[in-house]
mmCIF file of C-alpha atoms in Angstrom:
data_model
loop_
_atom_site.group_PDB
_atom_site.id
_atom_site.type_symbol
_atom_site.label_atom_id
_atom_site.label_comp_id
_atom_site.label_asym_id
_atom_site.label_seq_id
_atom_site.Cartn_x
_atom_site.Cartn_y
_atom_site.Cartn_z
ATOM 1 C CA UNK A 1 39.562 -14.829 -14.032
ATOM 2 C CA UNK A 2 36.363 -13.612 -12.093
ATOM 3 C CA UNK A 3 36.932 -10.059 -13.609
ATOM 4 C CA UNK A 4 37.467 -11.231 -17.130
ATOM 5 C CA UNK A 5 34.534 -13.498 -16.940
ATOM 6 C CA UNK A 6 31.897 -11.427 -14.773
ATOM 7 C CA UNK A 7 33.176 -7.869 -15.502
ATOM 8 C CA UNK A 8 34.845 -5.481 -12.902
ATOM 9 C CA UNK A 9 31.966 -4.956 -10.673
ATOM 10 C CA UNK A 10 30.918 -8.639 -10.194
ATOM 11 C CA UNK A 11 34.340 -9.981 -10.515
ATOM 12 C CA UNK A 12 35.573 -7.785 -7.133
ATOM 13 C CA UNK A 13 32.378 -9.141 -5.561
ATOM 14 C CA UNK A 14 32.934 -12.818 -6.346
ATOM 15 C CA UNK A 15 36.385 -12.371 -5.104
ATOM 16 C CA UNK A 16 35.641 -10.575 -1.964
ATOM 17 C CA UNK A 17 32.744 -12.987 -1.038
ATOM 18 C CA UNK A 18 35.014 -16.235 -1.721
ATOM 19 C CA UNK A 19 37.712 -15.661 0.898
ATOM 20 C CA UNK A 20 41.019 -17.648 0.609
ATOM 21 C CA UNK A 21 41.050 -20.838 2.766
ATOM 22 C CA UNK A 22 43.937 -23.510 3.523
ATOM 23 C CA UNK A 23 42.603 -25.245 0.499
ATOM 24 C CA UNK A 24 42.418 -22.624 -2.034
ATOM 25 C CA UNK A 25 44.565 -22.523 -5.331
ATOM 26 C CA UNK A 26 45.856 -19.340 -6.956
ATOM 27 C CA UNK A 27 46.638 -19.465 -10.627
ATOM 28 C CA UNK A 28 48.100 -16.259 -12.232
ATOM 29 C CA UNK A 29 48.364 -16.803 -16.151
ATOM 30 C CA UNK A 30 50.074 -14.488 -18.498
ATOM 31 C CA UNK A 31 49.345 -15.339 -21.944
ATOM 32 C CA UNK A 32 52.297 -14.473 -24.769
ATOM 33 C CA UNK A 33 50.186 -14.886 -27.491
ATOM 34 C CA UNK A 34 46.557 -15.863 -28.453
ATOM 35 C CA UNK A 35 45.324 -18.531 -30.588
ATOM 36 C CA UNK A 36 42.089 -17.665 -32.160
ATOM 37 C CA UNK A 37 39.880 -19.354 -35.057
ATOM 38 C CA UNK A 38 37.062 -17.797 -36.667
ATOM 39 C CA UNK A 39 34.389 -20.800 -37.174
ATOM 40 C CA UNK A 40 32.001 -18.370 -38.778
ATOM 41 C CA UNK A 41 34.190 -18.604 -41.985
ATOM 42 C CA UNK A 42 34.090 -22.266 -42.269
ATOM 43 C CA UNK A 43 30.205 -22.331 -41.974
ATOM 44 C CA UNK A 44 29.458 -20.355 -44.859
#
């Protein structure tokens, strides 16, 4: 998520500077499809 949100450089920096602890949670998401909506079409 950090790489997707922050880009490759800052995502890697964030991951390296926030080490895993006993209370850390890792969530790995693998979407099989995307649900999108273009709200601009409804505005005009």
